[in-house]
Short mmCIF file of C-alpha atoms (C1' of nucleotides) in Angstrom, two decimals:
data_model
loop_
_atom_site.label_atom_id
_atom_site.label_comp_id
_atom_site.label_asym_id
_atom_site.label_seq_id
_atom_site.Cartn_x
_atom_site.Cartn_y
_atom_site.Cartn_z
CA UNK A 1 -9.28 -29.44 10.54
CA UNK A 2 -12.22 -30.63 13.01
CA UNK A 3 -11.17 -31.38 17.02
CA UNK A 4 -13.37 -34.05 18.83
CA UNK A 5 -14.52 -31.85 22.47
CA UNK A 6 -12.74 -35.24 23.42
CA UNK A 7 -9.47 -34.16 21.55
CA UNK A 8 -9.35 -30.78 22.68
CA UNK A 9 -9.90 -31.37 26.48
CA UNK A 10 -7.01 -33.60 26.14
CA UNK A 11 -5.06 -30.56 24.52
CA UNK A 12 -6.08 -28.33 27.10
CA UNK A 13 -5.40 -30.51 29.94
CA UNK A 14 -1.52 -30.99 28.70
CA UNK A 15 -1.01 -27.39 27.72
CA UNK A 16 -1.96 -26.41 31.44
CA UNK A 17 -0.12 -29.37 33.09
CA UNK A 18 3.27 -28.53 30.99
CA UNK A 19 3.44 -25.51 32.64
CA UNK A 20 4.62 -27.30 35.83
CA UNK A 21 6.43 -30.08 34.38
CA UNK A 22 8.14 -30.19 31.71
CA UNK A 23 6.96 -33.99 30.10
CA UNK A 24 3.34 -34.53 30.86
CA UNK A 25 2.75 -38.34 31.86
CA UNK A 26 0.07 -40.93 31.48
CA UNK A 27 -0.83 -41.46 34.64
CA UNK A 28 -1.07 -37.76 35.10
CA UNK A 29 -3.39 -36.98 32.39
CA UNK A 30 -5.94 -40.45 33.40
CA UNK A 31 -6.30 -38.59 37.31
CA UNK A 32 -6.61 -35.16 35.78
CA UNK A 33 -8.97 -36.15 33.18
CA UNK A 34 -10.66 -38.31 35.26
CA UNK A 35 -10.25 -41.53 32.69
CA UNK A 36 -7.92 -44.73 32.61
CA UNK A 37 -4.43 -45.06 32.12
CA UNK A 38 -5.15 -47.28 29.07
CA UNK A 39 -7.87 -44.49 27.49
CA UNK A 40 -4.76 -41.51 27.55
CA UNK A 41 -2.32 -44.11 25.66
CA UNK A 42 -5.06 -44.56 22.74
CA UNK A 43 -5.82 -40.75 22.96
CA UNK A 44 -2.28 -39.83 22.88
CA UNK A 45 -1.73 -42.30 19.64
CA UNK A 46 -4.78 -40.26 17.74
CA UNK A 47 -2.95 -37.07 18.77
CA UNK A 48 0.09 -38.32 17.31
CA UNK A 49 -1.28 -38.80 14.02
CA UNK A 50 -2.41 -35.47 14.28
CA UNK A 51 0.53 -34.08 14.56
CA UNK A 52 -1.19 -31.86 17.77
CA UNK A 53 1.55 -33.83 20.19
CA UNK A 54 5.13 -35.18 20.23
CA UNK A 55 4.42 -38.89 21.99
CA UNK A 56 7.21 -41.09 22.88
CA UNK A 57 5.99 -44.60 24.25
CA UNK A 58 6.82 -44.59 28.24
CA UNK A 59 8.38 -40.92 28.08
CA UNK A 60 5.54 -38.68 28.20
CA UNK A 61 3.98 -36.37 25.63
CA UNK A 62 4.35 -32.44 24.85
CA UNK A 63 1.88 -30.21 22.49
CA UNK A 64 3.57 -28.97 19.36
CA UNK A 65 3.09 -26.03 18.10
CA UNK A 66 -0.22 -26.67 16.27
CA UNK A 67 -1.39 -28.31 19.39
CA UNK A 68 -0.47 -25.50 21.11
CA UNK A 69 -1.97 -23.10 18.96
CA UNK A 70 -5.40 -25.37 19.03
CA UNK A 71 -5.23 -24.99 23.55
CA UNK A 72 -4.81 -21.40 23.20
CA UNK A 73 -8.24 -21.48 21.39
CA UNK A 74 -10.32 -23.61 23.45
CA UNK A 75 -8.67 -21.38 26.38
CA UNK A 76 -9.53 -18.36 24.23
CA UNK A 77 -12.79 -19.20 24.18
CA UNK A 78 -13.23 -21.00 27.86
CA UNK A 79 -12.24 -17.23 29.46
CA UNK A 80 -14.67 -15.45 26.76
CA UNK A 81 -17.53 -17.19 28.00
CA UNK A 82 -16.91 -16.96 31.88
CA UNK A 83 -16.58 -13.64 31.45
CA UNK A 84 -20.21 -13.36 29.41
CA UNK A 85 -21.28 -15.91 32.53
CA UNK A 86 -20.43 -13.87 35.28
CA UNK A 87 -20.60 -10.30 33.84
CA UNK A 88 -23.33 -10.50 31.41
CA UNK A 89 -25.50 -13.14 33.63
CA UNK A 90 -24.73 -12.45 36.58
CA UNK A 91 -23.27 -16.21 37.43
CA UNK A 92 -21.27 -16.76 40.48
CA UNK A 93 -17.64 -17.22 39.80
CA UNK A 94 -17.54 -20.19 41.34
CA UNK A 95 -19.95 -21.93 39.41
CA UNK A 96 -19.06 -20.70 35.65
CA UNK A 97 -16.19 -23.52 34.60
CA UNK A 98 -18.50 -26.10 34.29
CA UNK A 99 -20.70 -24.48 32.07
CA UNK A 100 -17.84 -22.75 30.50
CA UNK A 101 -16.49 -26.31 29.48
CA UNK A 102 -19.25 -26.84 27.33
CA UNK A 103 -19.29 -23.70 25.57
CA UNK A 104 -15.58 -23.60 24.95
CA UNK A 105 -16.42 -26.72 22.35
CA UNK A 106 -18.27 -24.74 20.27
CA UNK A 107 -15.98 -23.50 17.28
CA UNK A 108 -17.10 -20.73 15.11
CA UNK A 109 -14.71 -17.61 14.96
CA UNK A 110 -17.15 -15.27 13.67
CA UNK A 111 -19.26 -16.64 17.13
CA UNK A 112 -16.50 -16.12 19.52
CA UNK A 113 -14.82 -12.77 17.42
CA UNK A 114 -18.45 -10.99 18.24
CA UNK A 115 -18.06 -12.25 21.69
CA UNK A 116 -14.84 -10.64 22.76
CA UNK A 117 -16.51 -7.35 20.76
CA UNK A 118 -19.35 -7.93 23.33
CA UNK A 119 -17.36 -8.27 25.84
CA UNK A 120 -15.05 -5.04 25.53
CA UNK A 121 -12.30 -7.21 24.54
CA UNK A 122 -11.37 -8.07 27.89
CA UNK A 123 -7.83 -9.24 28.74
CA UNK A 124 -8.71 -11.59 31.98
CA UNK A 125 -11.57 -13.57 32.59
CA UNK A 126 -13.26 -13.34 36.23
CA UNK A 127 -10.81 -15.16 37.82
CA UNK A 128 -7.84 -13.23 36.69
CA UNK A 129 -6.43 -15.47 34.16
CA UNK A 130 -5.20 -13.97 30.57
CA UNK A 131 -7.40 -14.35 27.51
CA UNK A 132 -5.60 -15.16 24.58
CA UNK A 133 -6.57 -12.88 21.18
CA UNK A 134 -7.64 -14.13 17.93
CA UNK A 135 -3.54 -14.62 16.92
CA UNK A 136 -2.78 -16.98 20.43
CA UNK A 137 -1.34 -13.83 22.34
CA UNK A 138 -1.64 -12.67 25.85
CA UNK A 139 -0.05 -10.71 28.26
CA UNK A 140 1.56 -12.07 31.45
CA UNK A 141 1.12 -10.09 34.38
CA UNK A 142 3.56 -9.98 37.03
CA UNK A 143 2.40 -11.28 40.03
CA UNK A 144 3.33 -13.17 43.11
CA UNK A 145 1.36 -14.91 45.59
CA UNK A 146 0.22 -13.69 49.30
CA UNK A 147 3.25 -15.79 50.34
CA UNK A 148 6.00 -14.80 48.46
CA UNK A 149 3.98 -10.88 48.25
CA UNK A 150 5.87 -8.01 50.52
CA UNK A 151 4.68 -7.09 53.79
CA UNK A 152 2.80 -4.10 55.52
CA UNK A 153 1.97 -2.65 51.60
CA UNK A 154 -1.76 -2.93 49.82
CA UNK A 155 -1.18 -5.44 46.75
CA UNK A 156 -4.47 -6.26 44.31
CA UNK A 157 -5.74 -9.42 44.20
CA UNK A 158 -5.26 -10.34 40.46
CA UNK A 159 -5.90 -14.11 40.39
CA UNK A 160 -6.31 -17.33 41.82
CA UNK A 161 -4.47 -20.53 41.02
CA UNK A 162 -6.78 -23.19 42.30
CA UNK A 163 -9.86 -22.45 41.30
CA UNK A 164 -12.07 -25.25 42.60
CA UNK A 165 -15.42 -24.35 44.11
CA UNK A 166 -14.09 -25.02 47.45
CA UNK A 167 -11.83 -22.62 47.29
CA UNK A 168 -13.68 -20.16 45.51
CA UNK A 169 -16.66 -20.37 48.63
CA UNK A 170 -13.97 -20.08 51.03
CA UNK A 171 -12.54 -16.78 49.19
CA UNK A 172 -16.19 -15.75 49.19
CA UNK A 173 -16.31 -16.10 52.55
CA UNK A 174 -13.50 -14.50 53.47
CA UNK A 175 -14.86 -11.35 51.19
CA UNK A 176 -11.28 -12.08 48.41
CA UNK A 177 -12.54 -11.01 45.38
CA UNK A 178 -10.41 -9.81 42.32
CA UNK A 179 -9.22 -6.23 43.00
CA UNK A 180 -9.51 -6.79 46.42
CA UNK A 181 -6.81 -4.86 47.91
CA UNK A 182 -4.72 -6.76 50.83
CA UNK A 183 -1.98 -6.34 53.04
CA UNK A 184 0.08 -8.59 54.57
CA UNK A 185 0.44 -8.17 58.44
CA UNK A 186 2.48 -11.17 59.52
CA UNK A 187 3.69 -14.52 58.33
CA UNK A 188 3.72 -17.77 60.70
CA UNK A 189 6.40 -19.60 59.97
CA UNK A 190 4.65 -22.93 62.21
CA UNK A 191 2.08 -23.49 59.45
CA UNK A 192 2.72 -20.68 56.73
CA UNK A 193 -0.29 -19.05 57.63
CA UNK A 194 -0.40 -15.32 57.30
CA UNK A 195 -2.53 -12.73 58.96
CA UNK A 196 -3.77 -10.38 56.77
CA UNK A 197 -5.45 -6.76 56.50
CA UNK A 198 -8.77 -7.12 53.53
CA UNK A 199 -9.60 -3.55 53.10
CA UNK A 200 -10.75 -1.85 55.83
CA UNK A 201 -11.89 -5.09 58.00
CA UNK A 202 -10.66 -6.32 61.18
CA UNK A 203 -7.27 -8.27 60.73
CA UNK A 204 -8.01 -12.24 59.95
CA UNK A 205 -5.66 -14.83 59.34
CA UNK A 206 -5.37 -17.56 56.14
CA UNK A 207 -3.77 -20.97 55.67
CA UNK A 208 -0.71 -21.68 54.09
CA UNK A 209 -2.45 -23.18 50.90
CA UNK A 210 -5.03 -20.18 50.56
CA UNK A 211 -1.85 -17.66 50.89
CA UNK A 212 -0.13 -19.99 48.27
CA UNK A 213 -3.30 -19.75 45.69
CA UNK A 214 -4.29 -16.02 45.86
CA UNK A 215 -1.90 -13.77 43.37
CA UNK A 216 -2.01 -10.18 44.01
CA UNK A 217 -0.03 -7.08 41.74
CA UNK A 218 2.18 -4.98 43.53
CA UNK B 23 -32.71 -38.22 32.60
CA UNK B 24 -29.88 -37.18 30.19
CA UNK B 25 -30.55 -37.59 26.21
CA UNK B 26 -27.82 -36.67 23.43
CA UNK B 27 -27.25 -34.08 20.84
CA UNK B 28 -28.45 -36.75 18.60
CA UNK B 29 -31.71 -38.01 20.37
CA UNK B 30 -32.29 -34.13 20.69
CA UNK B 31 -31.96 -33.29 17.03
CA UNK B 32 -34.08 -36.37 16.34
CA UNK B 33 -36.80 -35.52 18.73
CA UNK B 34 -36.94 -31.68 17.38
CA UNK B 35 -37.12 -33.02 14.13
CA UNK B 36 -40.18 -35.11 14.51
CA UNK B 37 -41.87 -31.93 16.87
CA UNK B 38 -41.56 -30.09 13.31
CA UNK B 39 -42.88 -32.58 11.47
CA UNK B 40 -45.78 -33.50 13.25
CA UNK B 41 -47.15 -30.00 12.66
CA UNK B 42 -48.09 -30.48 9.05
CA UNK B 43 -48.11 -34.60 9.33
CA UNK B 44 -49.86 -37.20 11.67
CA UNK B 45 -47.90 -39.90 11.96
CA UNK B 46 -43.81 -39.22 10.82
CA UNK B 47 -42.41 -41.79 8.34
CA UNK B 48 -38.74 -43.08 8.34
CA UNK B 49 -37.96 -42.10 5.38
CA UNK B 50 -39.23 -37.92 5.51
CA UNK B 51 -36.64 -38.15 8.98
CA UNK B 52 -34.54 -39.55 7.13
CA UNK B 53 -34.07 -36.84 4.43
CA UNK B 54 -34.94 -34.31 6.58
CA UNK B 55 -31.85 -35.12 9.42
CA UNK B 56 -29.54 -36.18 6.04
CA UNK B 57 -28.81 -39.68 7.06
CA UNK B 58 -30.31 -42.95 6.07
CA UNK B 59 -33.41 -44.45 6.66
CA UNK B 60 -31.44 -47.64 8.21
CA UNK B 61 -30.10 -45.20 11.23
CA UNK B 62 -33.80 -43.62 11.98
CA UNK B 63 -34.85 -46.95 12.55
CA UNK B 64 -32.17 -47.71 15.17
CA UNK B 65 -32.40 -44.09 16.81
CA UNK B 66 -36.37 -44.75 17.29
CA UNK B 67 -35.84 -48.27 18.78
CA UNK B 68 -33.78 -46.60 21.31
CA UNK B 69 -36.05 -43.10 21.93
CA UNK B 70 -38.93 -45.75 22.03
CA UNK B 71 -37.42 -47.49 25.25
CA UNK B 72 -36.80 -44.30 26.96
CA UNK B 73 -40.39 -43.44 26.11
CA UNK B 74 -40.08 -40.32 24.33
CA UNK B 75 -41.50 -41.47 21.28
CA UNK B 76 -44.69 -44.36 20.40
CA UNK B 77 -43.03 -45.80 17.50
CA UNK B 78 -44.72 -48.76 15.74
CA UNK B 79 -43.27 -50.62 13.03
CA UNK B 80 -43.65 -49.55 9.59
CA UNK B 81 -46.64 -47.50 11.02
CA UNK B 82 -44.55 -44.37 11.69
CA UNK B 83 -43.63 -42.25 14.92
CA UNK B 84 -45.14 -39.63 16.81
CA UNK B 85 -44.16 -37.51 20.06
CA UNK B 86 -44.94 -38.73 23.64
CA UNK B 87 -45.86 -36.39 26.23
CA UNK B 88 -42.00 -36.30 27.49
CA UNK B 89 -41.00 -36.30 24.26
CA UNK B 90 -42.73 -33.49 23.59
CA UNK B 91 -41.43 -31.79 26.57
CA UNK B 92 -37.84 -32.21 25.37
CA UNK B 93 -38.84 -31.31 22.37
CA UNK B 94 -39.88 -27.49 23.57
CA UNK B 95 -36.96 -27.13 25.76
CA UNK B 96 -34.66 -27.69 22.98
CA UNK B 97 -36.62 -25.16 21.07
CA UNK B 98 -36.28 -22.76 23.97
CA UNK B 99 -32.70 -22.88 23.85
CA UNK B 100 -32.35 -22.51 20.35
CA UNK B 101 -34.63 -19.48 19.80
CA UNK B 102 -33.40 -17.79 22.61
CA UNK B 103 -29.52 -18.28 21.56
CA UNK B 104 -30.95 -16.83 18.20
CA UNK B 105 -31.70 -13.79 20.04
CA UNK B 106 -28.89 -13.66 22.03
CA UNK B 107 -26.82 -13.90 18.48
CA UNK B 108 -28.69 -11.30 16.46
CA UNK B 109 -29.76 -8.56 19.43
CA UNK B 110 -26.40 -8.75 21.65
CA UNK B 111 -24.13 -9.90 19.24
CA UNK B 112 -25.35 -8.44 15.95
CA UNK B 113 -25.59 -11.66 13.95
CA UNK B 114 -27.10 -11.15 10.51
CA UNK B 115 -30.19 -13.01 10.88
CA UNK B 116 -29.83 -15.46 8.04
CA UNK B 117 -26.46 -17.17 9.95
CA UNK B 118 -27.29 -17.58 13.37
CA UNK B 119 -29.32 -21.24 12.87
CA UNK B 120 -26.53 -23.18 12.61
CA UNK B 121 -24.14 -21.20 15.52
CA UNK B 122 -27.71 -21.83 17.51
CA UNK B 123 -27.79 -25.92 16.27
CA UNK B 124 -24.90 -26.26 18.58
CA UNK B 125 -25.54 -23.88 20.97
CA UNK B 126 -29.02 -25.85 21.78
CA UNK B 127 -27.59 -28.73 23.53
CA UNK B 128 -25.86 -27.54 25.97
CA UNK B 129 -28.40 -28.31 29.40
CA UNK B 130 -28.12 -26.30 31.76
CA UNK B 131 -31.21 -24.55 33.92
CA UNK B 132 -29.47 -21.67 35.50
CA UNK B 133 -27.94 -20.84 31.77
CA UNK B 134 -31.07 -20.39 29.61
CA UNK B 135 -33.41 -19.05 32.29
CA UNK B 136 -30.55 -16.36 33.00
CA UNK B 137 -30.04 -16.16 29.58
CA UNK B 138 -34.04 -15.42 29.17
CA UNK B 139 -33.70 -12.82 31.79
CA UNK B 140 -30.79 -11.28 30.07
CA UNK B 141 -33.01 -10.75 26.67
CA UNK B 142 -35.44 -9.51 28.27
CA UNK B 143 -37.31 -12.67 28.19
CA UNK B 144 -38.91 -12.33 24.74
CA UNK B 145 -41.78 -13.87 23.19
CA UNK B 146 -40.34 -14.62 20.07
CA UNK B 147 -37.01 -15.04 17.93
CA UNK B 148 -35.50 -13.37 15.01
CA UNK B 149 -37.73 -14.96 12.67
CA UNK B 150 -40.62 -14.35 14.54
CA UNK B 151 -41.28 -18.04 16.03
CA UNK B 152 -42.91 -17.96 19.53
CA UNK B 153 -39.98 -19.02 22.55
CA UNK B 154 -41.57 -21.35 24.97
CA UNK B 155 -40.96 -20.49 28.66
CA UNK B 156 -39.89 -22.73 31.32
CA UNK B 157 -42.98 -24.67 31.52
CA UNK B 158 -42.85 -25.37 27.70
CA UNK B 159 -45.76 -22.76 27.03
CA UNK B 160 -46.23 -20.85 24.13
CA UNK B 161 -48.31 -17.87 22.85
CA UNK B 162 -49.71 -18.91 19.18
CA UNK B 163 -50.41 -15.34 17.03
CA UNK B 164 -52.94 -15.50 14.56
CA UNK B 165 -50.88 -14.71 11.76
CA UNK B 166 -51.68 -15.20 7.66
CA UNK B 167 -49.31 -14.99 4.45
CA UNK B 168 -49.08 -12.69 1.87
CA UNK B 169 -51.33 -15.43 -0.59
CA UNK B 170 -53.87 -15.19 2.51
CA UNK B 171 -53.64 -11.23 3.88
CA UNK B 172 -56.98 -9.46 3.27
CA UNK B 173 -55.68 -6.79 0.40
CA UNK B 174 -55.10 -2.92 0.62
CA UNK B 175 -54.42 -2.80 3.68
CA UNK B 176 -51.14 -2.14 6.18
CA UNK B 177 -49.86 -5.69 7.38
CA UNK B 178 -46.99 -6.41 9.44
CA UNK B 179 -44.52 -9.28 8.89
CA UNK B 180 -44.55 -11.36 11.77
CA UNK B 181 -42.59 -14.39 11.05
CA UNK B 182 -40.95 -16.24 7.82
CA UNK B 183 -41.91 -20.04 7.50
CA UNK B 184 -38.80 -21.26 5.10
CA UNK B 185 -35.87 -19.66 6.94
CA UNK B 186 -33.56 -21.20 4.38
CA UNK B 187 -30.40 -18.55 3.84
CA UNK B 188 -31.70 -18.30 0.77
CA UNK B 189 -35.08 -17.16 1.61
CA UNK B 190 -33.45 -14.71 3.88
CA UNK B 191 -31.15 -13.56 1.63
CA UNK B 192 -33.76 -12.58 -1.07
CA UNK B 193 -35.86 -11.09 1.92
CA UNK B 194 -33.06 -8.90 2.56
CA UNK B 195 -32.89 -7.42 -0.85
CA UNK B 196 -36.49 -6.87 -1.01
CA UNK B 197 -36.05 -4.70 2.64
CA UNK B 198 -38.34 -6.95 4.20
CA UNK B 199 -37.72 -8.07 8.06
CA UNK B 200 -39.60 -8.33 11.16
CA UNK B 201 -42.25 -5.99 11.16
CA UNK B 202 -42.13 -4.81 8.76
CA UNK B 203 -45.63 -2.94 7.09
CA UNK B 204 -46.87 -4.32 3.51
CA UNK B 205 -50.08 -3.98 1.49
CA UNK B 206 -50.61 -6.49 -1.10
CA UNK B 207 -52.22 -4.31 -4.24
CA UNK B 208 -52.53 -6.88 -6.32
CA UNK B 209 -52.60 -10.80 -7.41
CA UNK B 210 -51.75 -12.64 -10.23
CA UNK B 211 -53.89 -16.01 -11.13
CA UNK B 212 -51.29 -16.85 -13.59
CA UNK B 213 -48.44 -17.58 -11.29
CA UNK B 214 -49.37 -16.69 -7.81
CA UNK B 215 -47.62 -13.31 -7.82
CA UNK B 216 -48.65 -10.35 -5.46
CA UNK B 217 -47.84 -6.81 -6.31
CA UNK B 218 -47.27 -4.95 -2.57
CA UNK B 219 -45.93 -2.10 -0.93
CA UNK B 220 -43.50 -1.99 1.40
CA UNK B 221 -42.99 1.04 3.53
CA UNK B 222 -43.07 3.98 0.92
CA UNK B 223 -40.95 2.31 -1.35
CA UNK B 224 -42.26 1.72 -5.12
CA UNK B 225 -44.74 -0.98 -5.83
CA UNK B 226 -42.93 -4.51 -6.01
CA UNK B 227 -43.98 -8.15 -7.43
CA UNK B 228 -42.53 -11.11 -5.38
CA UNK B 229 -43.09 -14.90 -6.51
CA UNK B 230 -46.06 -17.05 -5.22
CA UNK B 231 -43.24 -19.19 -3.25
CA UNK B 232 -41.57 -15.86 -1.40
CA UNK B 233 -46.18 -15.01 -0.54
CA UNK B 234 -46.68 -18.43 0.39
CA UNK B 235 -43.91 -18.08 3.09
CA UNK B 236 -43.87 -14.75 4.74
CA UNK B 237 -46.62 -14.30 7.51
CA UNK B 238 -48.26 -11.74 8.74
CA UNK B 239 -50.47 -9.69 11.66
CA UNK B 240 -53.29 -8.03 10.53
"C1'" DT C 11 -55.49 -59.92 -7.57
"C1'" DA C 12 -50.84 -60.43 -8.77
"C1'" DT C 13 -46.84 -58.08 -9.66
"C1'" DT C 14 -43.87 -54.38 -9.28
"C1'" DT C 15 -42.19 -50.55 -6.75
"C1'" DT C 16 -41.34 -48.27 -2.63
"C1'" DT C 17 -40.59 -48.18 2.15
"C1'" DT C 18 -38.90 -50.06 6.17
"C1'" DT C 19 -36.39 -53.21 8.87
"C1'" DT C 20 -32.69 -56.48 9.89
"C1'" DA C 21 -28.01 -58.08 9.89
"C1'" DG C 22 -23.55 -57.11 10.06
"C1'" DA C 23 -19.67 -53.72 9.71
"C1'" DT C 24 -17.26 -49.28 11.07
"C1'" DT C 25 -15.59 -45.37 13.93
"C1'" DT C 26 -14.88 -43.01 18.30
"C1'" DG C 27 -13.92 -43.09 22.87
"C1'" DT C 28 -14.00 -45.62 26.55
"C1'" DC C 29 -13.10 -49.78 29.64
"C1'" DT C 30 -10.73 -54.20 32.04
"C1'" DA C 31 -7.23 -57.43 32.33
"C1'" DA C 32 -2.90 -58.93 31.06
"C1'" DA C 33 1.69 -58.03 29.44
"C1'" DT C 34 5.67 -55.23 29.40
"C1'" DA C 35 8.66 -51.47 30.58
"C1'" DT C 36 10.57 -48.35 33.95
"C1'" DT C 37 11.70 -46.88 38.47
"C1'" DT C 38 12.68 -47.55 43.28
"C1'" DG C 39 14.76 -49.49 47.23
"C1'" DC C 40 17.60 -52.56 49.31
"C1'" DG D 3 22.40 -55.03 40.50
"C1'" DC D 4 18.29 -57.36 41.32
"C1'" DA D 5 13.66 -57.79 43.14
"C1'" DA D 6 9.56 -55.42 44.06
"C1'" DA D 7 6.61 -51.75 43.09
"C1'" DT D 8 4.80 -48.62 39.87
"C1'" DA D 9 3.75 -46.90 35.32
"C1'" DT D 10 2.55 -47.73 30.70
"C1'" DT D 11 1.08 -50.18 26.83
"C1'" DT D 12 -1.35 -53.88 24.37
"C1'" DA D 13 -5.21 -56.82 23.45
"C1'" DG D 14 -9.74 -57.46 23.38
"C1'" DA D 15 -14.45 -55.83 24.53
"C1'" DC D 16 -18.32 -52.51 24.66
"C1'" DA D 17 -21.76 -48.69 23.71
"C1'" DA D 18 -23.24 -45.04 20.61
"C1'" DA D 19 -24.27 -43.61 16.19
"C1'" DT D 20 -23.70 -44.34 11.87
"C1'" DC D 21 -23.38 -47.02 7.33
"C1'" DT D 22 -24.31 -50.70 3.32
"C1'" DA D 23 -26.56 -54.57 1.54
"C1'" DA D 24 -30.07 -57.78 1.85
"C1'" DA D 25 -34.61 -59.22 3.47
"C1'" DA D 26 -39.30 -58.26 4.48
"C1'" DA D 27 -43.45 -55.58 4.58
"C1'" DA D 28 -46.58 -52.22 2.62
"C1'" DA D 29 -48.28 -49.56 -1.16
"C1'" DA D 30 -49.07 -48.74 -5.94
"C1'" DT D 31 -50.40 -50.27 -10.29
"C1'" DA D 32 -51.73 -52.82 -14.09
#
DNA sequence: TATTTTTTTTAGATTTGTCTAAATATTTGC
DNA sequence: GCAAATATTTAGACAAATCTAAAAAAAATA
């Protein structure tokens, strides 16, 4: 059965949204998809049909498992091509998810199988996030971020939650990169900052919301 | 200025056609794109306001100068995802046009000219058609087929004019690819056949329709 | 040339995904 | 618990790309 790019943007978007909340709402979707109120209802009716979602009028809407199945692809895919953007081309990190969100459209297994071959089957893409395999798997790494992470011990920078191009120049900036090794000098408890030791540079010190999107591996 | 997957595929399709005809009729788009004649009408009342097309009524369509620009860019894309498909991912050559139909229409500068680096920025696709370059320019190679090729003497397959799958297919079981070396022996007035030689294998006949269509260096 | 056939266009409908504005339901705060 | 604020849905419209059926133009033919 054919997805609409349309569809499936709407099945990504709630599969990564229910991992914070439990019912995904209308109003939640419109700002994160960047459409009305109004357009999510109709999409969320068409989804029904489909069977991809469980939609209850004014309660919110969860994927079932076909829609779930159908996110894990387009993610599958998404992460296949980043990683063919930045390792293959040579892209900046932070500028591969737009292109990415074209590509991950494009549905042809034999396409994205050769891919992953291509690729060296690689279980993140190049900003730490899990691919799925051809079956929907992945594994979960155990990670925490730089403010939860214990102090005075090297950890491995293994991903990065918000992954906006802001952030992503800022990490650039600051020489983050994944597998950067850090360690955690001090924490300020004023404005969760944290001062930090990257590799072998001088100490430096990072806001509460940059400490709160960098994961690292112990 | 932005222009669908549709206005794209329409204004390949008349670049293609304008190669063996002067002015393109609704009706050859029409079978040629599978839809109906009613549809090519509306699509060139719209291509004709954005200029990429002089369309007059009843008299037929042809290119503008833009259109003709869009028209080579989508052809770069295509031909070099073709490559990409066959010489990084080892598609077999008769499969990749459709994976590369899709694959064309996604815009974006940085992508194909990295991509064009990546290949090595070649000069022409698996089926031996020329890639334009950045500017839309083209190398032409004087090329003849088989019914044409002076005879007893080492030729080299350049490129294949019908790249139906079926075409490729029976190319395939007769060995013959890219480059490689024939001598036509012999012709047949009766039905257009040509005994050759490929490589050292034993002396072959192929059909008037499979010499019409393969092309050749001298 | 007149008639028939073919081609092309027009008119009007359909589907998909979106929108605005209005109506309705839910939640919040007093 | 009720009024106000917020969230969601409905109703109706629109643009894109297609279609069918009918009308009109061009081409073929007798």
């Amino acid at each position: 059965m054919y997805h609409t790019p349309s569809e499936e943007n709407y099945i990504k978007c709630i599969f990564h949204l229910q991992h914070n909340i439990e019912k995904v709402s209308t109003n939640l979707l419109a700002n994160t998809i960047c459409t009305k109120p109004a357009s999510v209802t109709d999409m969320l009716k068409k989804l029904q049909t489909k069977k991809l979602v469980n939609y209850e009028k004014y309660y919110g809407v969860k994927l079932t498992e076909s829609g779930n199945r159908i996110a894990l692809d387009v993610i599958r895919k998404h992460r296949l091509w980043e990683c063919f953007l930045v390792n293959k081309l040579g892209f900046n990190w932070t500028k591969v998810h737009e292109v990415a969100e074209h590509l991950e459209h494009i549905s042809n297994k034999e396409l994205i199988n050769r891919l992953d071959d291509f690729l060296g089957n690689p279980s993140v893409d190049p900003h730490g996030d899990p691919i799925p395999d051809q079956k929907g798997k992945f594994k979960t790494i155990r990670q925490s971020c730089l403010s939860d992470v214990p102090m005075r011990q090297y950890v491995s920078v293994s991903s990065i939650k918000n992954q906006s191009s802001q952030m992503l120049d800022l990490l650039s900036h600051y020489n983050i990169t994944l597998g950067t090794k850090i360690k955690v000098i001090r924490r300020f408890e004023f404005d969760g900052s944290a001062e930090i030791k990257i590799n072998k540079a001088p100490l430096t010190i990072v806001s509460d919301q940059v400490a709160k999107n960098v994961y690292c591996t112990i």
